[in-house]
Amino acid sequence: MSVVISDTSPLHYLILCGAEAILPQLFQQVVIPPTVFQELQQPNTPASVKQWAGSLPMWATVQ
C-alpha cells in the first residue's frame, strides 16, 4: 500500500518532530508530488526539513 502526501504540512511537521519514521511502518511507499517536494526546499524551510528532502529515504519518491 502506498500513500500520497498531497500537502506539505503533514510531512513538514512529522520531520520537525522527528516522527517521519512512522511513515514506512504504516505505508510501503510514500509518494511526494513535485510541488510538495519543492516546498520542502524553500529558503524559509527549517534546515532539518531541507536536509531530509535533500536525501530522501528509500521509501519516499517524488512523482
Coordinates of C-alpha atoms in Angstrom, one line a residue:
M1 CA 0.0 0.0 0.0
S2 CA 1.3 3.5 -0.8
V3 CA 0.2 6.9 0.3
V4 CA 0.5 10.2 -1.5
I5 CA 1.4 13.3 0.5
S6 CA -0.8 16.0 -1.1
D7 CA 0.0 18.8 1.3
T8 CA 3.4 19.9 2.7
S9 CA 2.3 20.5 6.3
P10 CA 1.9 16.9 7.5
L11 CA 5.3 15.8 6.2
H12 CA 6.9 19.0 7.3
Y13 CA 5.7 18.6 10.9
L14 CA 6.5 14.9 11.1
I15 CA 10.1 15.7 10.1
L16 CA 10.3 18.6 12.6
C17 CA 9.0 16.3 15.4
G18 CA 11.4 13.5 14.4
A19 CA 8.4 11.3 13.8
E20 CA 8.7 10.7 10.0
A21 CA 9.9 7.2 10.7
I22 CA 6.3 6.2 11.4
L23 CA 5.5 6.6 7.7
P24 CA 7.3 3.4 6.4
Q25 CA 5.8 1.5 9.3
L26 CA 2.3 2.4 8.1
F27 CA 2.9 2.6 4.3
Q28 CA 5.1 0.6 2.0
Q29 CA 5.8 3.7 -0.2
V30 CA 5.2 7.4 0.2
V31 CA 4.7 9.4 -3.0
I32 CA 5.6 13.1 -2.8
P33 CA 4.2 15.3 -5.6
P34 CA 6.9 17.6 -7.1
T35 CA 5.2 20.8 -5.8
V36 CA 5.3 19.4 -2.2
F37 CA 8.9 18.5 -2.7
Q38 CA 9.8 22.0 -3.9
E39 CA 8.0 23.5 -0.9
L40 CA 10.2 21.3 1.4
Q41 CA 13.2 23.0 -0.1
Q42 CA 12.2 26.7 0.1
P43 CA 14.7 29.1 1.7
N44 CA 12.5 29.7 4.8
T45 CA 12.1 25.9 5.4
P46 CA 13.8 24.7 8.6
A47 CA 17.3 23.1 7.9
S48 CA 16.2 19.6 9.2
V49 CA 13.4 19.5 6.7
K50 CA 15.6 20.6 3.8
Q51 CA 18.2 18.1 4.8
W52 CA 15.6 15.3 4.8
A53 CA 14.3 16.4 1.4
G54 CA 17.9 16.5 0.1
S55 CA 18.4 12.9 1.0
L56 CA 15.1 11.1 0.6
P57 CA 14.8 7.7 2.3
M58 CA 14.2 4.7 0.1
W59 CA 10.5 4.5 1.0
A60 CA 9.8 8.0 -0.3
T61 CA 9.7 9.0 -4.0
V62 CA 8.8 12.2 -5.9
Q63 CA 6.3 11.7 -8.7

